[in-house]
Amino acid sequence: MKRLAQTGQAGGAQRRRPKLRIAALALAGLAGLPALLHAEMTQIPTARGNYLLSCGGCHGLDGVSNSNLVPDLKNQVGFFLNLPEGRDYVVRLPNVAFSITTDEALTGLLNYVVFTLGGDSVPKGTKPYTTREVAKLRRSPLTEVSLAQMRQQMVRTLIDQYNATTELRRYGADDYGSPP
């Protein structure tokens, strides 16, 4: 009751103090946010964490997103490793090659994408990417070719010669490569 009866500058300051304390506590909580996020990220395996941060926004958390905009990875990306140029293609894609991650981190990310998200699409006996291989390939990004045409040609070959699923065609608005 006495607090309500106080007037003047001192009374107003006392009424504002709880609000200031709440604001200070909120700001202090935000200051701890990076540590909290770091603690959360250390619980995610590095390769998966890198995938989620670098690729998951477009390709989806589990490798499936909007197939009209980006290719699905789940149970599909491994098919590309049937072809030497397909194996290279995965690393040389501009968004992969220009990744800000180290060669080591990118190698882990790619092996996660291929061997975890790729599932049954990975050819038997496929060897994981090596850091040396990734370092070399990413230095030659596919910037001077039509990625759509290159992918379309590989998809046709993979379906015709390697029994890849026709789901590989499901990318882009026109379902390219499908028989008329």
CSV table of N, CA and C in Angstrom, one decimal:
chain,number,residue,atom,x,y,z
A,1,MET,N,0.8,-1.2,0.0
A,1,MET,CA,0.0,0.0,0.0
A,1,MET,C,0.8,1.3,0.0
A,2,LYS,N,1.9,1.3,0.8
A,2,LYS,CA,2.7,2.4,0.9
A,2,LYS,C,3.3,2.8,-0.5
A,3,ARG,N,3.6,1.8,-1.3
A,3,ARG,CA,4.2,2.1,-2.6
A,3,ARG,C,3.2,2.9,-3.5
A,4,LEU,N,2.0,2.5,-3.5
A,4,LEU,CA,1.0,3.2,-4.2
A,4,LEU,C,0.8,4.7,-3.8
A,5,ALA,N,1.0,4.9,-2.5
A,5,ALA,CA,0.8,6.2,-1.9
A,5,ALA,C,2.0,7.2,-2.3
A,6,GLN,N,3.2,6.6,-2.6
A,6,GLN,CA,4.3,7.4,-2.9
A,6,GLN,C,4.1,8.2,-4.2
A,7,THR,N,4.6,9.5,-4.1
A,7,THR,CA,4.5,10.3,-5.2
A,7,THR,C,5.9,11.0,-5.5
A,8,GLY,N,5.9,11.8,-6.5
A,8,GLY,CA,7.2,12.5,-6.8
A,8,GLY,C,8.2,11.6,-7.5
A,9,GLN,N,9.4,12.1,-7.7
A,9,GLN,CA,10.4,11.4,-8.5
A,9,GLN,C,10.8,10.1,-7.8
A,10,ALA,N,10.9,10.0,-6.5
A,10,ALA,CA,11.3,8.8,-5.9
A,10,ALA,C,10.3,7.7,-6.1
A,11,GLY,N,9.0,8.1,-5.9
A,11,GLY,CA,8.0,7.1,-6.1
A,11,GLY,C,7.9,6.5,-7.5
A,12,GLY,N,8.1,7.4,-8.5
A,12,GLY,CA,8.1,7.0,-9.9
A,12,GLY,C,9.2,6.1,-10.2
A,13,ALA,N,10.4,6.4,-9.6
A,13,ALA,CA,11.6,5.6,-9.9
A,13,ALA,C,11.4,4.2,-9.3
A,14,GLN,N,10.8,4.1,-8.1
A,14,GLN,CA,10.6,2.8,-7.5
A,14,GLN,C,9.6,2.0,-8.3
A,15,ARG,N,8.6,2.6,-8.9
A,15,ARG,CA,7.7,1.9,-9.7
A,15,ARG,C,8.3,1.4,-11.0
A,16,ARG,N,9.3,2.1,-11.5
A,16,ARG,CA,10.0,1.7,-12.8
A,16,ARG,C,11.1,0.6,-12.5
A,17,ARG,N,11.6,0.6,-11.4
A,17,ARG,CA,12.7,-0.4,-11.1
A,17,ARG,C,12.3,-1.8,-11.5
A,18,PRO,N,11.2,-2.3,-11.1
A,18,PRO,CA,10.8,-3.7,-11.5
A,18,PRO,C,10.9,-3.9,-13.0
A,19,LYS,N,10.4,-2.9,-13.8
A,19,LYS,CA,10.4,-3.0,-15.2
A,19,LYS,C,11.8,-3.0,-15.7
A,20,LEU,N,12.7,-2.2,-15.1
A,20,LEU,CA,14.1,-2.2,-15.5
A,20,LEU,C,14.8,-3.5,-15.2
A,21,ARG,N,14.5,-4.0,-14.1
A,21,ARG,CA,15.0,-5.3,-13.7
A,21,ARG,C,14.6,-6.4,-14.7
A,22,ILE,N,13.4,-6.4,-15.1
A,22,ILE,CA,12.9,-7.4,-16.0
A,22,ILE,C,13.6,-7.2,-17.4
A,23,ALA,N,13.7,-6.0,-17.8
A,23,ALA,CA,14.4,-5.7,-19.1
A,23,ALA,C,15.9,-6.2,-19.0
A,24,ALA,N,16.5,-5.9,-17.9
A,24,ALA,CA,17.9,-6.3,-17.7
A,24,ALA,C,18.0,-7.8,-17.7
A,25,LEU,N,17.1,-8.5,-17.0
A,25,LEU,CA,17.1,-10.0,-17.0
A,25,LEU,C,16.9,-10.5,-18.4
A,26,ALA,N,16.0,-9.9,-19.2
A,26,ALA,CA,15.8,-10.4,-20.5
A,26,ALA,C,17.0,-10.2,-21.4
A,27,LEU,N,17.7,-9.0,-21.3
A,27,LEU,CA,18.9,-8.8,-22.0
A,27,LEU,C,20.0,-9.8,-21.6
A,28,ALA,N,20.1,-10.1,-20.3
A,28,ALA,CA,21.1,-11.0,-19.9
A,28,ALA,C,20.8,-12.4,-20.4
A,29,GLY,N,19.5,-12.7,-20.5
A,29,GLY,CA,19.1,-14.0,-21.1
A,29,GLY,C,19.6,-14.1,-22.6
A,30,LEU,N,19.4,-13.0,-23.3
A,30,LEU,CA,19.8,-13.0,-24.7
A,30,LEU,C,21.3,-13.1,-24.9
A,31,ALA,N,22.1,-12.6,-23.9
A,31,ALA,CA,23.5,-12.7,-23.9
A,31,ALA,C,23.9,-14.2,-23.8
A,32,GLY,N,23.2,-15.0,-23.1
A,32,GLY,CA,23.5,-16.4,-23.0
A,32,GLY,C,23.0,-17.2,-24.2
A,33,LEU,N,22.3,-16.6,-25.1
A,33,LEU,CA,21.8,-17.4,-26.2
A,33,LEU,C,22.8,-18.1,-27.1
A,34,PRO,N,23.9,-17.4,-27.4
A,34,PRO,CA,25.0,-18.1,-28.2
A,34,PRO,C,25.5,-19.3,-27.5
A,35,ALA,N,25.7,-19.2,-26.2
A,35,ALA,CA,26.1,-20.4,-25.4
A,35,ALA,C,25.1,-21.5,-25.5
A,36,LEU,N,23.8,-21.1,-25.4
A,36,LEU,CA,22.8,-22.1,-25.4
A,36,LEU,C,22.7,-22.8,-26.8
A,37,LEU,N,22.8,-22.0,-27.9
A,37,LEU,CA,22.8,-22.6,-29.2
A,37,LEU,C,24.0,-23.4,-29.4
A,38,HIS,N,25.2,-23.0,-28.9
A,38,HIS,CA,26.4,-23.9,-29.0
A,38,HIS,C,26.2,-25.2,-28.3
A,39,ALA,N,25.6,-25.1,-27.1
A,39,ALA,CA,25.4,-26.4,-26.4
A,39,ALA,C,24.4,-27.3,-27.2
A,40,GLU,N,23.4,-26.7,-27.8
A,40,GLU,CA,22.5,-27.5,-28.6
A,40,GLU,C,23.2,-28.1,-29.8
A,41,MET,N,24.0,-27.3,-30.5
A,41,MET,CA,24.7,-27.8,-31.7
A,41,MET,C,25.7,-28.9,-31.4
A,42,THR,N,26.3,-28.8,-30.2
A,42,THR,CA,27.3,-29.9,-29.9
A,42,THR,C,26.7,-31.2,-29.7
A,43,GLN,N,25.4,-31.2,-29.5
A,43,GLN,CA,24.6,-32.5,-29.4
A,43,GLN,C,24.3,-33.1,-30.8
A,44,ILE,N,24.4,-32.3,-31.9
A,44,ILE,CA,24.1,-32.7,-33.2
A,44,ILE,C,25.5,-33.2,-33.8
A,45,PRO,N,25.5,-34.4,-34.4
A,45,PRO,CA,26.8,-34.8,-35.0
A,45,PRO,C,27.2,-33.7,-36.1
A,46,THR,N,28.5,-33.4,-36.2
A,46,THR,CA,29.0,-32.3,-37.0
A,46,THR,C,28.5,-32.4,-38.4
A,47,ALA,N,28.6,-33.5,-39.1
A,47,ALA,CA,28.2,-33.6,-40.5
A,47,ALA,C,26.7,-33.3,-40.6
A,48,ARG,N,25.9,-33.8,-39.7
A,48,ARG,CA,24.4,-33.6,-39.8
A,48,ARG,C,24.2,-32.1,-39.5
A,49,GLY,N,24.9,-31.6,-38.5
A,49,GLY,CA,24.7,-30.2,-38.1
A,49,GLY,C,25.1,-29.3,-39.3
A,50,ASN,N,26.2,-29.6,-40.0
A,50,ASN,CA,26.5,-28.8,-41.1
A,50,ASN,C,25.5,-28.9,-42.2
A,51,TYR,N,24.9,-30.1,-42.4
A,51,TYR,CA,23.9,-30.3,-43.4
A,51,TYR,C,22.7,-29.4,-43.0
A,52,LEU,N,22.3,-29.4,-41.8
A,52,LEU,CA,21.1,-28.7,-41.4
A,52,LEU,C,21.3,-27.2,-41.6
A,53,LEU,N,22.5,-26.7,-41.3
A,53,LEU,CA,22.8,-25.3,-41.4
A,53,LEU,C,23.0,-24.8,-42.8
A,54,SER,N,23.6,-25.7,-43.6
A,54,SER,CA,24.0,-25.3,-45.0
A,54,SER,C,23.0,-25.7,-46.1
A,55,CYS,N,22.4,-26.8,-45.9
A,55,CYS,CA,21.5,-27.4,-46.9
A,55,CYS,C,20.1,-27.6,-46.6
A,56,GLY,N,19.8,-27.9,-45.3
A,56,GLY,CA,18.5,-28.3,-44.8
A,56,GLY,C,17.4,-27.2,-45.1
A,57,GLY,N,17.8,-25.9,-45.2
A,57,GLY,CA,16.8,-24.9,-45.4
A,57,GLY,C,16.1,-25.1,-46.8
A,58,CYS,N,16.9,-25.6,-47.8
A,58,CYS,CA,16.3,-25.8,-49.1
A,58,CYS,C,15.9,-27.2,-49.4
A,59,HIS,N,16.8,-28.1,-49.0
A,59,HIS,CA,16.6,-29.5,-49.3
A,59,HIS,C,15.7,-30.3,-48.2
A,60,GLY,N,15.4,-29.6,-47.2
A,60,GLY,CA,14.6,-30.2,-46.1
A,60,GLY,C,15.4,-30.9,-45.1
A,61,LEU,N,14.9,-31.0,-43.9
A,61,LEU,CA,15.6,-31.6,-42.8
A,61,LEU,C,16.1,-33.0,-43.0
A,62,ASP,N,15.2,-33.7,-43.8
A,62,ASP,CA,15.5,-35.1,-44.1
A,62,ASP,C,15.8,-35.4,-45.5
A,63,GLY,N,16.1,-34.3,-46.3
A,63,GLY,CA,16.4,-34.5,-47.7
A,63,GLY,C,15.2,-34.5,-48.6
A,64,VAL,N,14.1,-34.0,-48.2
A,64,VAL,CA,12.9,-33.9,-49.0
A,64,VAL,C,12.3,-32.5,-48.8
A,65,SER,N,12.0,-31.8,-49.9
A,65,SER,CA,11.5,-30.5,-49.8
A,65,SER,C,10.5,-30.3,-50.9
A,66,ASN,N,10.5,-29.1,-51.5
A,66,ASN,CA,9.7,-28.8,-52.7
A,66,ASN,C,10.4,-29.3,-53.9
A,67,SER,N,10.0,-30.4,-54.5
A,67,SER,CA,10.7,-30.9,-55.7
A,67,SER,C,10.6,-30.0,-56.9
A,68,ASN,N,9.7,-29.1,-56.9
A,68,ASN,CA,9.7,-28.2,-58.1
A,68,ASN,C,10.8,-27.1,-58.0
A,69,LEU,N,11.3,-26.9,-56.8
A,69,LEU,CA,12.4,-25.9,-56.6
A,69,LEU,C,13.8,-26.5,-56.4
A,70,VAL,N,13.9,-27.6,-55.7
A,70,VAL,CA,15.2,-28.2,-55.4
A,70,VAL,C,15.0,-29.7,-55.5
A,71,PRO,N,16.1,-30.4,-56.0
A,71,PRO,CA,16.0,-31.9,-56.0
A,71,PRO,C,15.9,-32.5,-54.6
A,72,ASP,N,15.1,-33.6,-54.5
A,72,ASP,CA,15.1,-34.3,-53.3
A,72,ASP,C,16.4,-35.1,-53.2
A,73,LEU,N,16.9,-35.3,-52.0
A,73,LEU,CA,18.1,-36.0,-51.8
A,73,LEU,C,17.8,-37.4,-51.2
A,74,LYS,N,16.8,-37.5,-50.4
A,74,LYS,CA,16.5,-38.8,-49.8
A,74,LYS,C,16.2,-39.9,-50.8
A,75,ASN,N,17.0,-41.0,-50.6
A,75,ASN,CA,16.9,-42.2,-51.5
A,75,ASN,C,17.1,-41.9,-52.9
A,76,GLN,N,17.8,-40.8,-53.3
A,76,GLN,CA,18.0,-40.4,-54.7
A,76,GLN,C,19.4,-40.0,-55.0
A,77,VAL,N,20.1,-39.2,-54.1
A,77,VAL,CA,21.4,-38.7,-54.4
A,77,VAL,C,22.4,-39.7,-54.6
A,78,GLY,N,22.3,-40.9,-54.0
A,78,GLY,CA,23.3,-41.9,-54.2
A,78,GLY,C,23.4,-42.5,-55.6
A,79,PHE,N,22.3,-42.4,-56.4
A,79,PHE,CA,22.3,-42.9,-57.8
A,79,PHE,C,23.4,-42.2,-58.6
A,80,PHE,N,23.6,-40.9,-58.3
A,80,PHE,CA,24.6,-40.2,-59.1
A,80,PHE,C,26.0,-40.8,-59.0
A,81,LEU,N,26.3,-41.5,-57.9
A,81,LEU,CA,27.6,-42.1,-57.7
A,81,LEU,C,27.8,-43.3,-58.5
A,82,ASN,N,26.8,-43.7,-59.3
A,82,ASN,CA,27.0,-44.8,-60.3
A,82,ASN,C,27.9,-44.3,-61.5
A,83,LEU,N,27.9,-43.0,-61.7
A,83,LEU,CA,28.7,-42.4,-62.8
A,83,LEU,C,29.8,-41.6,-62.2
A,84,PRO,N,31.1,-41.7,-62.8
A,84,PRO,CA,32.2,-40.9,-62.4
A,84,PRO,C,31.8,-39.4,-62.4
A,85,GLU,N,31.2,-39.0,-63.5
A,85,GLU,CA,30.8,-37.6,-63.7
A,85,GLU,C,29.7,-37.2,-62.7
A,86,GLY,N,28.9,-38.2,-62.3
A,86,GLY,CA,27.9,-37.9,-61.3
A,86,GLY,C,28.5,-37.7,-59.9
A,87,ARG,N,29.5,-38.5,-59.6
A,87,ARG,CA,30.2,-38.4,-58.3
A,87,ARG,C,30.8,-37.0,-58.2
A,88,ASP,N,31.5,-36.6,-59.3
A,88,ASP,CA,32.1,-35.3,-59.4
A,88,ASP,C,31.0,-34.2,-59.3
A,89,TYR,N,29.9,-34.4,-60.0
A,89,TYR,CA,28.8,-33.4,-60.1
A,89,TYR,C,28.4,-33.0,-58.7
A,90,VAL,N,28.2,-34.0,-57.8
A,90,VAL,CA,27.7,-33.7,-56.5
A,90,VAL,C,28.6,-32.7,-55.8
A,91,VAL,N,29.9,-32.8,-55.9
A,91,VAL,CA,30.8,-31.9,-55.2
A,91,VAL,C,31.0,-30.6,-55.9
A,92,ARG,N,30.9,-30.6,-57.3
A,92,ARG,CA,31.1,-29.4,-58.1
A,92,ARG,C,29.9,-28.5,-58.2
A,93,LEU,N,28.8,-28.9,-57.7
A,93,LEU,CA,27.6,-28.0,-57.8
A,93,LEU,C,28.0,-26.7,-57.1
A,94,PRO,N,27.7,-25.6,-57.7
A,94,PRO,CA,28.1,-24.3,-57.1
A,94,PRO,C,27.8,-24.1,-55.6
A,95,ASN,N,26.6,-24.4,-55.2
A,95,ASN,CA,26.3,-24.3,-53.8
A,95,ASN,C,27.1,-25.2,-52.8
A,96,VAL,N,27.6,-26.3,-53.4
A,96,VAL,CA,28.4,-27.2,-52.6
A,96,VAL,C,29.9,-26.7,-52.7
A,97,ALA,N,30.4,-26.5,-53.9
A,97,ALA,CA,31.8,-26.1,-54.1
A,97,ALA,C,32.1,-24.8,-53.4
A,98,PHE,N,31.2,-23.8,-53.4
A,98,PHE,CA,31.4,-22.5,-52.8
A,98,PHE,C,31.0,-22.5,-51.3
A,99,SER,N,30.7,-23.6,-50.7
A,99,SER,CA,30.4,-23.6,-49.3
A,99,SER,C,31.5,-23.0,-48.5
A,100,ILE,N,31.2,-22.3,-47.4
A,100,ILE,CA,32.2,-21.7,-46.6
A,100,ILE,C,32.9,-22.7,-45.6
A,101,THR,N,32.4,-23.9,-45.6
A,101,THR,CA,33.0,-24.9,-44.7
A,101,THR,C,34.4,-25.4,-45.2
A,102,THR,N,35.2,-25.9,-44.3
A,102,THR,CA,36.5,-26.4,-44.7
A,102,THR,C,36.3,-27.7,-45.6
A,103,ASP,N,37.4,-28.1,-46.2
A,103,ASP,CA,37.4,-29.3,-47.0
A,103,ASP,C,37.0,-30.5,-46.2
A,104,GLU,N,37.5,-30.6,-45.0
A,104,GLU,CA,37.2,-31.7,-44.1
A,104,GLU,C,35.7,-31.7,-43.7
A,105,ALA,N,35.2,-30.5,-43.3
A,105,ALA,CA,33.8,-30.5,-42.9
A,105,ALA,C,32.9,-30.8,-44.1
A,106,LEU,N,33.2,-30.3,-45.3
A,106,LEU,CA,32.4,-30.5,-46.5
A,106,LEU,C,32.4,-32.0,-46.8
A,107,THR,N,33.6,-32.6,-46.7
A,107,THR,CA,33.7,-34.1,-46.9
A,107,THR,C,32.7,-34.8,-46.0
A,108,GLY,N,32.7,-34.5,-44.7
A,108,GLY,CA,31.8,-35.1,-43.8
A,108,GLY,C,30.3,-34.9,-44.2
A,109,LEU,N,30.0,-33.7,-44.5
A,109,LEU,CA,28.7,-33.3,-45.0
A,109,LEU,C,28.2,-34.1,-46.2
A,110,LEU,N,29.1,-34.2,-47.2
A,110,LEU,CA,28.8,-34.9,-48.4
A,110,LEU,C,28.6,-36.4,-48.1
A,111,ASN,N,29.4,-37.0,-47.3
A,111,ASN,CA,29.3,-38.4,-46.9
A,111,ASN,C,28.0,-38.6,-46.1
A,112,TYR,N,27.6,-37.7,-45.3
A,112,TYR,CA,26.3,-37.8,-44.6
A,112,TYR,C,25.2,-37.7,-45.6
A,113,VAL,N,25.2,-36.8,-46.5
A,113,VAL,CA,24.2,-36.7,-47.5
A,113,VAL,C,24.1,-38.0,-48.4
A,114,VAL,N,25.2,-38.5,-48.9
A,114,VAL,CA,25.1,-39.6,-49.7
A,114,VAL,C,24.8,-40.9,-49.0
A,115,PHE,N,25.5,-41.2,-47.9
A,115,PHE,CA,25.3,-42.5,-47.2
A,115,PHE,C,24.2,-42.5,-46.2
A,116,THR,N,23.7,-41.4,-45.7
A,116,THR,CA,22.6,-41.4,-44.8
A,116,THR,C,21.3,-41.0,-45.5
A,117,LEU,N,21.3,-39.8,-46.1
A,117,LEU,CA,20.1,-39.4,-46.8
A,117,LEU,C,19.9,-40.2,-48.1
A,118,GLY,N,21.0,-40.6,-48.8
A,118,GLY,CA,20.9,-41.4,-50.0
A,118,GLY,C,20.3,-42.7,-49.9
A,119,GLY,N,20.4,-43.3,-48.7
A,119,GLY,CA,19.7,-44.6,-48.4
A,119,GLY,C,20.1,-45.7,-49.4
A,120,ASP,N,19.0,-46.3,-49.9
A,120,ASP,CA,19.2,-47.4,-50.8
A,120,ASP,C,19.6,-47.0,-52.2
A,121,SER,N,19.7,-45.7,-52.5
A,121,SER,CA,20.1,-45.3,-53.8
A,121,SER,C,21.7,-45.4,-54.0
A,122,VAL,N,22.4,-45.6,-52.9
A,122,VAL,CA,23.8,-45.7,-53.0
A,122,VAL,C,24.3,-47.0,-53.6
A,123,PRO,N,25.1,-47.0,-54.6
A,123,PRO,CA,25.5,-48.3,-55.2
A,123,PRO,C,26.3,-49.1,-54.2
A,124,LYS,N,26.2,-50.4,-54.3
A,124,LYS,CA,26.9,-51.3,-53.4
A,124,LYS,C,28.4,-51.1,-53.6
A,125,GLY,N,29.2,-51.0,-52.6
A,125,GLY,CA,30.6,-50.9,-52.7
A,125,GLY,C,31.1,-49.5,-52.9
A,126,THR,N,30.2,-48.5,-52.9
A,126,THR,CA,30.6,-47.1,-53.1
A,126,THR,C,31.5,-46.7,-51.9
A,127,LYS,N,32.6,-46.0,-52.3
A,127,LYS,CA,33.6,-45.6,-51.3
A,127,LYS,C,33.2,-44.1,-50.9
A,128,PRO,N,33.4,-43.8,-49.6
A,128,PRO,CA,33.1,-42.4,-49.2
A,128,PRO,C,34.0,-41.4,-49.9
A,129,TYR,N,33.6,-40.2,-50.0
A,129,TYR,CA,34.4,-39.1,-50.5
A,129,TYR,C,35.6,-39.0,-49.5
A,130,THR,N,36.8,-38.6,-50.0
A,130,THR,CA,37.9,-38.3,-49.2
A,130,THR,C,38.1,-36.8,-49.2
A,131,THR,N,38.8,-36.3,-48.2
A,131,THR,CA,39.1,-34.9,-48.2
A,131,THR,C,39.9,-34.4,-49.4
A,132,ARG,N,40.8,-35.2,-49.8
A,132,ARG,CA,41.7,-34.9,-50.9
A,132,ARG,C,40.8,-34.8,-52.2
A,133,GLU,N,39.9,-35.7,-52.4
A,133,GLU,CA,39.0,-35.7,-53.5
A,133,GLU,C,38.1,-34.4,-53.5
A,134,VAL,N,37.5,-34.2,-52.4
A,134,VAL,CA,36.6,-33.0,-52.3
A,134,VAL,C,37.4,-31.7,-52.5
A,135,ALA,N,38.5,-31.6,-51.9
A,135,ALA,CA,39.4,-30.4,-52.1
A,135,ALA,C,39.7,-30.1,-53.5
A,136,LYS,N,40.0,-31.2,-54.3
A,136,LYS,CA,40.3,-31.0,-55.7
A,136,LYS,C,39.1,-30.7,-56.5
A,137,LEU,N,38.0,-31.4,-56.3
A,137,LEU,CA,36.8,-31.2,-57.1
A,137,LEU,C,36.1,-29.8,-56.9
A,138,ARG,N,36.1,-29.4,-55.6
A,138,ARG,CA,35.4,-28.1,-55.3
A,138,ARG,C,36.2,-26.9,-55.9
A,139,ARG,N,37.4,-27.1,-56.3
A,139,ARG,CA,38.2,-26.0,-56.9
A,139,ARG,C,37.8,-25.8,-58.4
A,140,SER,N,36.9,-26.7,-58.9
A,140,SER,CA,36.5,-26.6,-60.3
A,140,SER,C,34.9,-26.6,-60.3
A,141,PRO,N,34.3,-25.6,-59.7
A,141,PRO,CA,32.8,-25.6,-59.7
A,141,PRO,C,32.2,-25.5,-61.1
A,142,LEU,N,31.0,-26.1,-61.2
A,142,LEU,CA,30.3,-26.1,-62.4
A,142,LEU,C,29.6,-24.8,-62.7
A,143,THR,N,30.4,-23.8,-63.1
A,143,THR,CA,29.8,-22.5,-63.3
A,143,THR,C,29.7,-22.1,-64.8
A,144,GLU,N,30.3,-23.0,-65.7
A,144,GLU,CA,30.3,-22.6,-67.1
A,144,GLU,C,29.4,-23.6,-67.9
A,145,VAL,N,28.5,-24.3,-67.3
A,145,VAL,CA,27.6,-25.3,-67.9
A,145,VAL,C,26.2,-25.1,-67.5
A,146,SER,N,25.3,-25.7,-68.3
A,146,SER,CA,23.9,-25.7,-67.9
A,146,SER,C,23.7,-26.9,-66.9
A,147,LEU,N,23.5,-26.5,-65.6
A,147,LEU,CA,23.3,-27.6,-64.6
A,147,LEU,C,22.0,-28.4,-64.9
A,148,ALA,N,21.0,-27.8,-65.4
A,148,ALA,CA,19.8,-28.5,-65.7
A,148,ALA,C,20.0,-29.5,-66.8
A,149,GLN,N,20.7,-29.1,-67.9
A,149,GLN,CA,21.0,-30.1,-69.0
A,149,GLN,C,21.9,-31.2,-68.5
A,150,MET,N,22.9,-30.8,-67.8
A,150,MET,CA,23.8,-31.8,-67.3
A,150,MET,C,23.1,-32.9,-66.4
A,151,ARG,N,22.3,-32.4,-65.5
A,151,ARG,CA,21.5,-33.3,-64.6
A,151,ARG,C,20.6,-34.1,-65.4
A,152,GLN,N,19.9,-33.5,-66.4
A,152,GLN,CA,18.9,-34.2,-67.2
A,152,GLN,C,19.6,-35.4,-67.9
A,153,GLN,N,20.8,-35.2,-68.5
A,153,GLN,CA,21.5,-36.2,-69.2
A,153,GLN,C,21.9,-37.4,-68.3
A,154,MET,N,22.4,-37.0,-67.1
A,154,MET,CA,22.7,-38.0,-66.1
A,154,MET,C,21.5,-38.8,-65.6
A,155,VAL,N,20.4,-38.1,-65.4
A,155,VAL,CA,19.2,-38.8,-64.9
A,155,VAL,C,18.7,-39.8,-66.0
A,156,ARG,N,18.7,-39.4,-67.2
A,156,ARG,CA,18.3,-40.4,-68.3
A,156,ARG,C,19.2,-41.6,-68.3
A,157,THR,N,20.5,-41.4,-68.2
A,157,THR,CA,21.5,-42.5,-68.1
A,157,THR,C,21.2,-43.4,-66.9
A,158,LEU,N,21.1,-42.8,-65.8
A,158,LEU,CA,20.9,-43.5,-64.5
A,158,LEU,C,19.6,-44.3,-64.5
A,159,ILE,N,18.5,-43.8,-65.1
A,159,ILE,CA,17.3,-44.5,-65.2
A,159,ILE,C,17.4,-45.7,-66.2
A,160,ASP,N,18.0,-45.3,-67.4
A,160,ASP,CA,18.0,-46.3,-68.5
A,160,ASP,C,19.1,-47.4,-68.2
A,161,GLN,N,20.2,-47.1,-67.6
A,161,GLN,CA,21.3,-48.1,-67.5
A,161,GLN,C,21.5,-48.6,-66.0
A,162,TYR,N,21.1,-47.9,-65.0
A,162,TYR,CA,21.4,-48.2,-63.7
A,162,TYR,C,20.2,-48.5,-62.8
A,163,ASN,N,19.0,-48.6,-63.4
A,163,ASN,CA,17.8,-48.9,-62.7
A,163,ASN,C,17.5,-47.9,-61.6
A,164,ALA,N,17.8,-46.6,-61.8
A,164,ALA,CA,17.5,-45.6,-60.9
A,164,ALA,C,16.0,-45.3,-60.9
A,165,THR,N,15.4,-44.9,-59.9
A,165,THR,CA,14.0,-44.6,-59.8
A,165,THR,C,13.7,-43.4,-60.7
A,166,THR,N,12.5,-43.5,-61.3
A,166,THR,CA,12.0,-42.4,-62.1
A,166,THR,C,11.7,-41.1,-61.3
A,167,GLU,N,11.8,-41.3,-59.9
A,167,GLU,CA,11.6,-40.1,-59.0
A,167,GLU,C,12.7,-39.1,-59.3
A,168,LEU,N,13.9,-39.5,-59.8
A,168,LEU,CA,14.9,-38.6,-60.1
A,168,LEU,C,14.5,-37.5,-61.1
A,169,ARG,N,13.5,-37.8,-61.9
A,169,ARG,CA,13.0,-36.8,-62.9
A,169,ARG,C,12.2,-35.7,-62.2
A,170,ARG,N,11.7,-36.0,-61.0
A,170,ARG,CA,10.8,-35.1,-60.4
A,170,ARG,C,11.6,-33.9,-59.8
A,171,TYR,N,12.0,-33.0,-60.6
A,171,TYR,CA,12.6,-31.8,-60.2
A,171,TYR,C,12.3,-30.7,-61.3
A,172,GLY,N,11.9,-29.6,-60.8
A,172,GLY,CA,11.5,-28.5,-61.8
A,172,GLY,C,10.0,-28.6,-62.1
A,173,ALA,N,9.5,-27.6,-62.7
A,173,ALA,CA,8.1,-27.5,-63.0
A,173,ALA,C,7.6,-28.5,-64.1
A,174,ASP,N,8.5,-28.9,-65.0
A,174,ASP,CA,8.0,-29.7,-66.1
A,174,ASP,C,8.4,-31.2,-66.1
A,175,ASP,N,8.8,-31.7,-64.9
A,175,ASP,CA,9.1,-33.1,-64.8
A,175,ASP,C,10.0,-33.6,-65.9
A,176,TYR,N,11.1,-32.9,-66.2
A,176,TYR,CA,11.9,-33.1,-67.4
A,176,TYR,C,12.3,-34.5,-67.5
A,177,GLY,N,12.6,-34.9,-68.7
A,177,GLY,CA,13.1,-36.2,-69.0
A,177,GLY,C,12.0,-37.3,-69.0
A,178,SER,N,10.8,-36.9,-68.7
A,178,SER,CA,9.7,-37.9,-68.7
A,178,SER,C,9.3,-38.2,-70.1
A,179,PRO,N,8.9,-39.4,-70.4
A,179,PRO,CA,8.4,-39.7,-71.8
A,179,PRO,C,7.2,-38.9,-72.0
A,180,PRO,N,7.0,-38.4,-73.3
A,180,PRO,CA,5.7,-37.6,-73.6
A,180,PRO,C,4.5,-38.4,-73.4
